[in-house]
C-alpha cells in the first residue's frame, strides 16, 4: 500500500500521557512500511502449529538474550486471498525489523478463501486460535504480557481489529490497523481489491443483502465499537487498494462509538 502521505489517527479514551508513552511504539510500527533498509536475518525463529491445516501456524522470533520483551503480533493482509501469504503480503520485513529492536515477533498465518474452512468466519477464528497458541508457546516465557501490540495490514487490519475485540488469550495493550478493511458492506459496494471480488468471496459469495448478520459480525465498523483497546489507525493518502476515506470513516465512527 502507498506510504506517501501517511496519516496517523488515534482512537483511544486513554489519558494524554498514556497515549504519548504508547505512541513511541505505535509510530515506529506504523512507519515501518516506509523503511527499506531492514536487516532480513531472523534470530531464534520457531514454528508452532495451532491446527491441522498447513496454513494454521505461527512463526515466532525472539531477540537474543533472556530478558522479558514486548510482543508484536503481526497479521498480514492480501484481501484474504491465497495468493498472498506471510512472506508475500508486503510486510515480510516487519518481523526482523522489530526483533532487531528488542521485540518478540509473532507472525500469524491463517486459512484463506480457497482453503477448506477458510473465509468468514473460519479465517477470523484462526487468528483467535493463533493468539492462543502464541500465549502458550515455549517462547512465551519471554513475553512481557503487559506490552503486547497487535498489528494488521489491509485485510489483516480487519482481522486484527476482530481479534482485539474478541481475544482473551494474549490481550493487546495497543492495536495498530494499517489501512484496515473495517466496513465490509462499503468495501463490497465499492468492489475493493485487485480483482474487485475480495469481500464477496470472503463472505461466502453472499451480498450484504443476502447475509446482513454475517456482514455485521465481520465488520469492525458495525459490531466492534466501542473499541476495547487503544487503537492507532494509519493510512496512505494515495492508497489505491483501501482508499484513505475508509480509514478516516472508521476513525470518525470509533470516536463517536
PDB file of C-alpha atoms in Angstrom:
ATOM      1  CA  UNK A   1       0.000   0.000   0.000  1.00  0.00           C
ATOM      2  CA  UNK A   2       1.171   3.529  -0.703  1.00  0.00           C
ATOM      3  CA  UNK A   3       3.266   5.019   2.060  1.00  0.00           C
ATOM      4  CA  UNK A   4       3.176   8.594   0.738  1.00  0.00           C
ATOM      5  CA  UNK A   5       1.010  10.984   2.689  1.00  0.00           C
ATOM      6  CA  UNK A   6       0.887   8.651   5.683  1.00  0.00           C
ATOM      7  CA  UNK A   7      -1.894   9.609   8.091  1.00  0.00           C
ATOM      8  CA  UNK A   8      -1.830   8.528  11.735  1.00  0.00           C
ATOM      9  CA  UNK A   9      -5.161   8.591  13.581  1.00  0.00           C
ATOM     10  CA  UNK A  10      -5.615   7.880  17.305  1.00  0.00           C
ATOM     11  CA  UNK A  11      -8.719   6.162  18.552  1.00  0.00           C
ATOM     12  CA  UNK A  12      -8.473   5.946  22.315  1.00  0.00           C
ATOM     13  CA  UNK A  13     -10.000   7.263  25.501  1.00  0.00           C
ATOM     14  CA  UNK A  14      -6.737   6.977  27.407  1.00  0.00           C
ATOM     15  CA  UNK A  15      -5.234   9.955  29.180  1.00  0.00           C
ATOM     16  CA  UNK A  16      -2.833  12.024  27.119  1.00  0.00           C
ATOM     17  CA  UNK A  17       0.336  10.954  28.953  1.00  0.00           C
ATOM     18  CA  UNK A  18      -0.505   7.287  28.448  1.00  0.00           C
ATOM     19  CA  UNK A  19      -1.155   7.947  24.763  1.00  0.00           C
ATOM     20  CA  UNK A  20       2.261   9.518  24.376  1.00  0.00           C
ATOM     21  CA  UNK A  21       4.035   6.610  26.067  1.00  0.00           C
ATOM     22  CA  UNK A  22       2.407   4.121  23.705  1.00  0.00           C
ATOM     23  CA  UNK A  23       2.807   6.395  20.687  1.00  0.00           C
ATOM     24  CA  UNK A  24       6.560   5.833  20.708  1.00  0.00           C
ATOM     25  CA  UNK A  25       5.952   2.171  19.986  1.00  0.00           C
ATOM     26  CA  UNK A  26       2.985   2.771  17.710  1.00  0.00           C
ATOM     27  CA  UNK A  27       4.635   5.301  15.447  1.00  0.00           C
ATOM     28  CA  UNK A  28       7.630   3.052  14.977  1.00  0.00           C
ATOM     29  CA  UNK A  29       5.336   0.222  13.937  1.00  0.00           C
ATOM     30  CA  UNK A  30       3.157   2.311  11.667  1.00  0.00           C
ATOM     31  CA  UNK A  31       6.128   3.934   9.981  1.00  0.00           C
ATOM     32  CA  UNK A  32       7.890   0.690   9.209  1.00  0.00           C
ATOM     33  CA  UNK A  33       6.058   0.294   5.897  1.00  0.00           C
ATOM     34  CA  UNK A  34       8.185   3.129   4.526  1.00  0.00           C
ATOM     35  CA  UNK A  35      11.507   1.594   5.571  1.00  0.00           C
ATOM     36  CA  UNK A  36      13.501  -0.330   3.016  1.00  0.00           C
ATOM     37  CA  UNK A  37      16.887  -0.818   4.641  1.00  0.00           C
ATOM     38  CA  UNK A  38      15.911  -3.617   7.029  1.00  0.00           C
ATOM     39  CA  UNK A  39      18.039  -6.497   8.256  1.00  0.00           C
ATOM     40  CA  UNK A  40      16.470  -9.638   6.833  1.00  0.00           C
ATOM     41  CA  UNK A  41      18.154 -12.111   9.123  1.00  0.00           C
ATOM     42  CA  UNK A  42      15.844 -13.582  11.765  1.00  0.00           C
ATOM     43  CA  UNK A  43      17.209 -14.867  15.036  1.00  0.00           C
ATOM     44  CA  UNK A  44      15.815 -17.669  17.138  1.00  0.00           C
ATOM     45  CA  UNK A  45      12.796 -18.334  14.949  1.00  0.00           C
ATOM     46  CA  UNK A  46      10.287 -21.065  15.727  1.00  0.00           C
ATOM     47  CA  UNK A  47       7.203 -22.502  14.011  1.00  0.00           C
ATOM     48  CA  UNK A  48       4.172 -23.559  16.046  1.00  0.00           C
ATOM     49  CA  UNK A  49       1.053 -25.109  14.538  1.00  0.00           C
ATOM     50  CA  UNK A  50      -2.364 -24.403  16.007  1.00  0.00           C
ATOM     51  CA  UNK A  51      -4.388 -26.630  13.654  1.00  0.00           C
ATOM     52  CA  UNK A  52      -4.174 -29.460  11.156  1.00  0.00           C
ATOM     53  CA  UNK A  53      -4.311 -27.333   8.008  1.00  0.00           C
ATOM     54  CA  UNK A  54      -0.913 -26.375   6.529  1.00  0.00           C
ATOM     55  CA  UNK A  55      -1.773 -22.675   6.847  1.00  0.00           C
ATOM     56  CA  UNK A  56      -2.598 -22.850  10.540  1.00  0.00           C
ATOM     57  CA  UNK A  57       0.685 -21.857  12.114  1.00  0.00           C
ATOM     58  CA  UNK A  58       2.548 -19.008  13.749  1.00  0.00           C
ATOM     59  CA  UNK A  59       6.177 -18.047  13.305  1.00  0.00           C
ATOM     60  CA  UNK A  60       7.809 -16.697  16.444  1.00  0.00           C
ATOM     61  CA  UNK A  61      11.096 -14.813  16.516  1.00  0.00           C
ATOM     62  CA  UNK A  62      12.684 -13.548  19.712  1.00  0.00           C
ATOM     63  CA  UNK A  63      15.709 -11.318  20.269  1.00  0.00           C
ATOM     64  CA  UNK A  64      18.899 -12.701  21.726  1.00  0.00           C
ATOM     65  CA  UNK A  65      19.137 -12.856  25.487  1.00  0.00           C
ATOM     66  CA  UNK A  66      16.838 -13.957  28.269  1.00  0.00           C
ATOM     67  CA  UNK A  67      15.149 -10.708  29.283  1.00  0.00           C
ATOM     68  CA  UNK A  68      11.403 -10.190  29.001  1.00  0.00           C
ATOM     69  CA  UNK A  69      10.477  -8.379  25.802  1.00  0.00           C
ATOM     70  CA  UNK A  70       7.455  -6.603  24.360  1.00  0.00           C
ATOM     71  CA  UNK A  71       5.485  -8.583  21.798  1.00  0.00           C
ATOM     72  CA  UNK A  72       4.271  -7.619  18.327  1.00  0.00           C
ATOM     73  CA  UNK A  73       1.672  -9.923  16.781  1.00  0.00           C
ATOM     74  CA  UNK A  74       1.603  -9.388  13.006  1.00  0.00           C
ATOM     75  CA  UNK A  75      -1.398 -10.315  10.843  1.00  0.00           C
ATOM     76  CA  UNK A  76      -0.653  -9.986   7.137  1.00  0.00           C
ATOM     77  CA  UNK A  77      -3.117  -8.724   4.576  1.00  0.00           C
ATOM     78  CA  UNK A  78      -3.817  -9.625   0.971  1.00  0.00           C
ATOM     79  CA  UNK A  79      -7.625  -9.472   0.870  1.00  0.00           C
ATOM     80  CA  UNK A  80      -7.893 -12.924   2.489  1.00  0.00           C
ATOM     81  CA  UNK A  81      -6.706 -14.487  -0.794  1.00  0.00           C
ATOM     82  CA  UNK A  82      -4.411 -17.498  -1.111  1.00  0.00           C
ATOM     83  CA  UNK A  83      -2.043 -15.767  -3.499  1.00  0.00           C
ATOM     84  CA  UNK A  84      -0.965 -13.578  -0.572  1.00  0.00           C
ATOM     85  CA  UNK A  85       0.754 -15.217   2.385  1.00  0.00           C
ATOM     86  CA  UNK A  86       3.021 -14.400   5.296  1.00  0.00           C
ATOM     87  CA  UNK A  87       6.062 -13.940   3.048  1.00  0.00           C
ATOM     88  CA  UNK A  88       4.357 -12.228   0.102  1.00  0.00           C
ATOM     89  CA  UNK A  89       1.940  -9.683   1.567  1.00  0.00           C
ATOM     90  CA  UNK A  90       4.054  -6.518   1.726  1.00  0.00           C
ATOM     91  CA  UNK A  91       5.038  -6.699   5.406  1.00  0.00           C
ATOM     92  CA  UNK A  92       7.523  -9.577   5.264  1.00  0.00           C
ATOM     93  CA  UNK A  93      10.358  -7.381   6.553  1.00  0.00           C
ATOM     94  CA  UNK A  94       8.463  -6.244   9.642  1.00  0.00           C
ATOM     95  CA  UNK A  95       9.383  -9.112  11.981  1.00  0.00           C
ATOM     96  CA  UNK A  96      13.191  -8.831  11.651  1.00  0.00           C
ATOM     97  CA  UNK A  97      12.933  -5.053  11.984  1.00  0.00           C
ATOM     98  CA  UNK A  98      11.109  -5.454  15.298  1.00  0.00           C
ATOM     99  CA  UNK A  99      13.277  -8.277  16.621  1.00  0.00           C
ATOM    100  CA  UNK A 100      16.362  -6.158  15.970  1.00  0.00           C
ATOM    101  CA  UNK A 101      14.777  -3.544  18.238  1.00  0.00           C
ATOM    102  CA  UNK A 102      14.020  -5.845  21.122  1.00  0.00           C
ATOM    103  CA  UNK A 103      10.534  -7.125  20.305  1.00  0.00           C
ATOM    104  CA  UNK A 104       9.372 -10.700  20.133  1.00  0.00           C
ATOM    105  CA  UNK A 105       7.559 -11.004  16.786  1.00  0.00           C
ATOM    106  CA  UNK A 106       4.667 -13.406  16.264  1.00  0.00           C
ATOM    107  CA  UNK A 107       3.658 -13.706  12.610  1.00  0.00           C
ATOM    108  CA  UNK A 108       0.248 -15.252  12.006  1.00  0.00           C
ATOM    109  CA  UNK A 109      -0.605 -17.421   9.024  1.00  0.00           C
ATOM    110  CA  UNK A 110      -4.219 -18.453   8.566  1.00  0.00           C
ATOM    111  CA  UNK A 111      -6.578 -20.234   6.220  1.00  0.00           C
ATOM    112  CA  UNK A 112      -7.674 -18.030   3.357  1.00  0.00           C
ATOM    113  CA  UNK A 113     -10.612 -18.086   0.989  1.00  0.00           C
ATOM    114  CA  UNK A 114      -9.531 -21.059  -1.137  1.00  0.00           C
ATOM    115  CA  UNK A 115      -8.722 -23.221   1.882  1.00  0.00           C
ATOM    116  CA  UNK A 116     -11.170 -25.668   3.405  1.00  0.00           C
ATOM    117  CA  UNK A 117     -12.707 -23.881   6.361  1.00  0.00           C
ATOM    118  CA  UNK A 118     -11.302 -20.525   5.274  1.00  0.00           C
ATOM    119  CA  UNK A 119     -13.144 -17.246   4.576  1.00  0.00           C
ATOM    120  CA  UNK A 120     -15.676 -15.928   7.078  1.00  0.00           C
ATOM    121  CA  UNK A 121     -15.805 -16.929   9.890  1.00  0.00           C
ATOM    122  CA  UNK A 122     -13.024 -19.544   9.742  1.00  0.00           C
ATOM    123  CA  UNK A 123     -10.254 -17.100   8.870  1.00  0.00           C
ATOM    124  CA  UNK A 124     -11.101 -14.843  11.818  1.00  0.00           C
ATOM    125  CA  UNK A 125     -11.344 -17.806  14.169  1.00  0.00           C
ATOM    126  CA  UNK A 126      -7.888 -18.915  13.016  1.00  0.00           C
ATOM    127  CA  UNK A 127      -6.434 -15.612  14.197  1.00  0.00           C
ATOM    128  CA  UNK A 128      -8.001 -16.116  17.633  1.00  0.00           C
ATOM    129  CA  UNK A 129      -6.564 -19.638  17.764  1.00  0.00           C
ATOM    130  CA  UNK A 130      -3.173 -18.280  16.689  1.00  0.00           C
ATOM    131  CA  UNK A 131      -3.168 -15.821  19.597  1.00  0.00           C
ATOM    132  CA  UNK A 132      -3.995 -18.634  21.990  1.00  0.00           C
ATOM    133  CA  UNK A 133      -1.149 -20.698  20.554  1.00  0.00           C
ATOM    134  CA  UNK A 134       1.225 -17.758  20.882  1.00  0.00           C
ATOM    135  CA  UNK A 135       0.319 -17.311  24.531  1.00  0.00           C
ATOM    136  CA  UNK A 136       1.084 -20.949  25.226  1.00  0.00           C
ATOM    137  CA  UNK A 137       4.232 -21.494  23.161  1.00  0.00           C
ATOM    138  CA  UNK A 138       7.614 -22.122  24.749  1.00  0.00           C
ATOM    139  CA  UNK A 139       8.905 -18.685  23.763  1.00  0.00           C
ATOM    140  CA  UNK A 140       6.020 -17.037  25.632  1.00  0.00           C
ATOM    141  CA  UNK A 141       8.106 -17.318  28.793  1.00  0.00           C
ATOM    142  CA  UNK A 142       9.991 -14.302  27.392  1.00  0.00           C
ATOM    143  CA  UNK A 143       6.854 -12.297  26.607  1.00  0.00           C
ATOM    144  CA  UNK A 144       6.054  -9.172  28.571  1.00  0.00           C
ATOM    145  CA  UNK A 145       2.288  -9.655  28.506  1.00  0.00           C
ATOM    146  CA  UNK A 146       1.671  -6.097  29.613  1.00  0.00           C
ATOM    147  CA  UNK A 147       3.237  -4.886  26.362  1.00  0.00           C
ATOM    148  CA  UNK A 148       1.530  -6.750  23.528  1.00  0.00           C
ATOM    149  CA  UNK A 149       0.878  -4.892  20.287  1.00  0.00           C
ATOM    150  CA  UNK A 150      -1.483  -6.410  17.700  1.00  0.00           C
ATOM    151  CA  UNK A 151      -0.807  -5.173  14.181  1.00  0.00           C
ATOM    152  CA  UNK A 152      -2.644  -5.885  10.951  1.00  0.00           C
ATOM    153  CA  UNK A 153      -2.492  -4.541   7.414  1.00  0.00           C
ATOM    154  CA  UNK A 154      -5.425  -4.240   4.970  1.00  0.00           C
ATOM    155  CA  UNK A 155      -7.466  -7.455   5.354  1.00  0.00           C
ATOM    156  CA  UNK A 156      -5.114  -8.220   8.223  1.00  0.00           C
ATOM    157  CA  UNK A 157      -6.277  -4.949   9.755  1.00  0.00           C
ATOM    158  CA  UNK A 158      -9.849  -6.257   9.763  1.00  0.00           C
ATOM    159  CA  UNK A 159      -8.616  -9.474  11.376  1.00  0.00           C
ATOM    160  CA  UNK A 160      -6.516  -7.607  13.946  1.00  0.00           C
ATOM    161  CA  UNK A 161      -9.473  -5.432  14.955  1.00  0.00           C
ATOM    162  CA  UNK A 162     -11.622  -8.560  15.227  1.00  0.00           C
ATOM    163  CA  UNK A 163      -9.015 -10.312  17.363  1.00  0.00           C
ATOM    164  CA  UNK A 164      -8.528  -7.292  19.613  1.00  0.00           C
ATOM    165  CA  UNK A 165     -12.265  -7.263  20.287  1.00  0.00           C
ATOM    166  CA  UNK A 166     -12.678 -10.991  20.882  1.00  0.00           C
ATOM    167  CA  UNK A 167      -9.380 -12.467  22.085  1.00  0.00           C
ATOM    168  CA  UNK A 168      -8.671 -13.113  25.744  1.00  0.00           C
ATOM    169  CA  UNK A 169      -5.627 -15.322  25.184  1.00  0.00           C
ATOM    170  CA  UNK A 170      -2.967 -12.692  24.525  1.00  0.00           C
ATOM    171  CA  UNK A 171      -4.697  -9.381  25.153  1.00  0.00           C
ATOM    172  CA  UNK A 172      -3.098  -6.400  23.392  1.00  0.00           C
ATOM    173  CA  UNK A 173      -2.388  -3.107  25.113  1.00  0.00           C
ATOM    174  CA  UNK A 174      -2.448  -1.495  21.677  1.00  0.00           C
ATOM    175  CA  UNK A 175      -3.928  -2.348  18.285  1.00  0.00           C
ATOM    176  CA  UNK A 176      -2.381  -0.904  15.132  1.00  0.00           C
ATOM    177  CA  UNK A 177      -4.508  -1.169  11.989  1.00  0.00           C
ATOM    178  CA  UNK A 178      -2.832  -0.141   8.730  1.00  0.00           C
ATOM    179  CA  UNK A 179      -5.460   0.657   6.068  1.00  0.00           C
ATOM    180  CA  UNK A 180      -7.929  -1.825   7.590  1.00  0.00           C
ATOM    181  CA  UNK A 181     -10.936  -3.118   5.682  1.00  0.00           C
ATOM    182  CA  UNK A 182     -13.183  -2.110   8.561  1.00  0.00           C
ATOM    183  CA  UNK A 183     -16.530  -1.735   6.783  1.00  0.00           C
ATOM    184  CA  UNK A 184     -17.245  -4.804   4.693  1.00  0.00           C
ATOM    185  CA  UNK A 185     -20.564  -3.508   3.397  1.00  0.00           C
ATOM    186  CA  UNK A 186     -18.929  -0.395   1.955  1.00  0.00           C
ATOM    187  CA  UNK A 187     -15.969  -2.449   0.721  1.00  0.00           C
ATOM    188  CA  UNK A 188     -18.345  -4.839  -1.065  1.00  0.00           C
ATOM    189  CA  UNK A 189     -20.253  -1.935  -2.600  1.00  0.00           C
ATOM    190  CA  UNK A 190     -17.067  -0.328  -3.913  1.00  0.00           C
ATOM    191  CA  UNK A 191     -15.554  -3.657  -5.007  1.00  0.00           C
ATOM    192  CA  UNK A 192     -12.258  -3.224  -3.145  1.00  0.00           C
ATOM    193  CA  UNK A 193      -9.243  -5.381  -4.041  1.00  0.00           C
ATOM    194  CA  UNK A 194      -7.160  -6.242  -7.061  1.00  0.00           C
ATOM    195  CA  UNK A 195      -9.998  -8.058  -8.846  1.00  0.00           C
ATOM    196  CA  UNK A 196     -12.917  -6.339  -7.151  1.00  0.00           C
ATOM    197  CA  UNK A 197     -14.219  -9.568  -5.648  1.00  0.00           C
ATOM    198  CA  UNK A 198     -12.381  -9.997  -2.343  1.00  0.00           C
ATOM    199  CA  UNK A 199     -15.178  -9.164   0.083  1.00  0.00           C
ATOM    200  CA  UNK A 200     -17.758 -11.136  -1.901  1.00  0.00           C
ATOM    201  CA  UNK A 201     -15.555 -14.248  -1.825  1.00  0.00           C
ATOM    202  CA  UNK A 202     -14.563 -13.763   1.831  1.00  0.00           C
ATOM    203  CA  UNK A 203     -18.220 -13.565   2.839  1.00  0.00           C
ATOM    204  CA  UNK A 204     -19.104 -16.852   1.175  1.00  0.00           C
ATOM    205  CA  UNK A 205     -20.045 -15.260  -2.147  1.00  0.00           C
ATOM    206  CA  UNK A 206     -23.001 -13.574  -0.482  1.00  0.00           C
ATOM    207  CA  UNK A 207     -24.039  -9.952  -0.711  1.00  0.00           C
ATOM    208  CA  UNK A 208     -24.788  -7.744   2.302  1.00  0.00           C
ATOM    209  CA  UNK A 209     -28.478  -8.106   1.458  1.00  0.00           C
ATOM    210  CA  UNK A 210     -28.229 -11.906   1.447  1.00  0.00           C
ATOM    211  CA  UNK A 211     -26.228 -12.154   4.699  1.00  0.00           C
ATOM    212  CA  UNK A 212     -26.693  -8.964   6.750  1.00  0.00           C
ATOM    213  CA  UNK A 213     -25.924 -10.612  10.089  1.00  0.00           C
ATOM    214  CA  UNK A 214     -22.671 -12.096   8.803  1.00  0.00           C
ATOM    215  CA  UNK A 215     -21.544  -8.773   7.355  1.00  0.00           C
ATOM    216  CA  UNK A 216     -22.325  -7.037  10.614  1.00  0.00           C
ATOM    217  CA  UNK A 217     -20.402  -9.622  12.652  1.00  0.00           C
ATOM    218  CA  UNK A 218     -17.373  -9.406  10.354  1.00  0.00           C
ATOM    219  CA  UNK A 219     -17.235  -5.598  10.141  1.00  0.00           C
ATOM    220  CA  UNK A 220     -15.356  -3.747  12.897  1.00  0.00           C
ATOM    221  CA  UNK A 221     -17.299  -0.619  11.970  1.00  0.00           C
ATOM    222  CA  UNK A 222     -20.609  -2.375  12.651  1.00  0.00           C
ATOM    223  CA  UNK A 223     -20.064  -4.721  15.581  1.00  0.00           C
ATOM    224  CA  UNK A 224     -16.772  -3.872  17.296  1.00  0.00           C
ATOM    225  CA  UNK A 225     -17.439  -0.387  18.590  1.00  0.00           C
ATOM    226  CA  UNK A 226     -16.660   0.966  21.041  1.00  0.00           C
ATOM    227  CA  UNK A 227     -13.104  -0.303  20.696  1.00  0.00           C
ATOM    228  CA  UNK A 228     -11.806  -2.270  23.653  1.00  0.00           C
ATOM    229  CA  UNK A 229      -8.111  -1.396  23.280  1.00  0.00           C
ATOM    230  CA  UNK A 230      -6.255   1.817  22.483  1.00  0.00           C
ATOM    231  CA  UNK A 231      -6.085   1.789  18.693  1.00  0.00           C
ATOM    232  CA  UNK A 232      -3.896   3.522  16.167  1.00  0.00           C
ATOM    233  CA  UNK A 233      -5.014   3.746  12.547  1.00  0.00           C
ATOM    234  CA  UNK A 234      -2.666   4.527   9.684  1.00  0.00           C
ATOM    235  CA  UNK A 235      -3.422   5.040   6.023  1.00  0.00           C
ATOM    236  CA  UNK A 236      -1.689   6.232   2.891  1.00  0.00           C
ATOM    237  CA  UNK A 237      -3.319   9.220   1.255  1.00  0.00           C
ATOM    238  CA  UNK A 238      -2.601   7.676  -2.167  1.00  0.00           C
ATOM    239  CA  UNK A 239      -3.598   4.124  -1.253  1.00  0.00           C
ATOM    240  CA  UNK A 240      -5.450   2.653  -4.227  1.00  0.00           C
ATOM    241  CA  UNK A 241      -6.327  -0.694  -2.627  1.00  0.00           C
ATOM    242  CA  UNK A 242      -8.010   0.601   0.533  1.00  0.00           C
ATOM    243  CA  UNK A 243      -8.563   4.319  -0.062  1.00  0.00           C
ATOM    244  CA  UNK A 244      -7.875   6.606   2.863  1.00  0.00           C
ATOM    245  CA  UNK A 245     -11.536   7.543   3.190  1.00  0.00           C
ATOM    246  CA  UNK A 246     -12.286   4.052   4.516  1.00  0.00           C
ATOM    247  CA  UNK A 247      -9.834   4.507   7.374  1.00  0.00           C
ATOM    248  CA  UNK A 248     -10.908   8.043   8.180  1.00  0.00           C
ATOM    249  CA  UNK A 249     -14.578   6.980   8.176  1.00  0.00           C
ATOM    250  CA  UNK A 250     -13.783   4.211  10.658  1.00  0.00           C
ATOM    251  CA  UNK A 251     -11.815   6.681  12.751  1.00  0.00           C
ATOM    252  CA  UNK A 252     -14.821   9.000  12.948  1.00  0.00           C
ATOM    253  CA  UNK A 253     -17.183   6.133  13.791  1.00  0.00           C
ATOM    254  CA  UNK A 254     -14.833   4.885  16.504  1.00  0.00           C
ATOM    255  CA  UNK A 255     -14.536   8.336  18.066  1.00  0.00           C
ATOM    256  CA  UNK A 256     -18.340   8.504  18.328  1.00  0.00           C
ATOM    257  CA  UNK A 257     -18.739   4.857  19.304  1.00  0.00           C
TER     258      UNK A 257
END
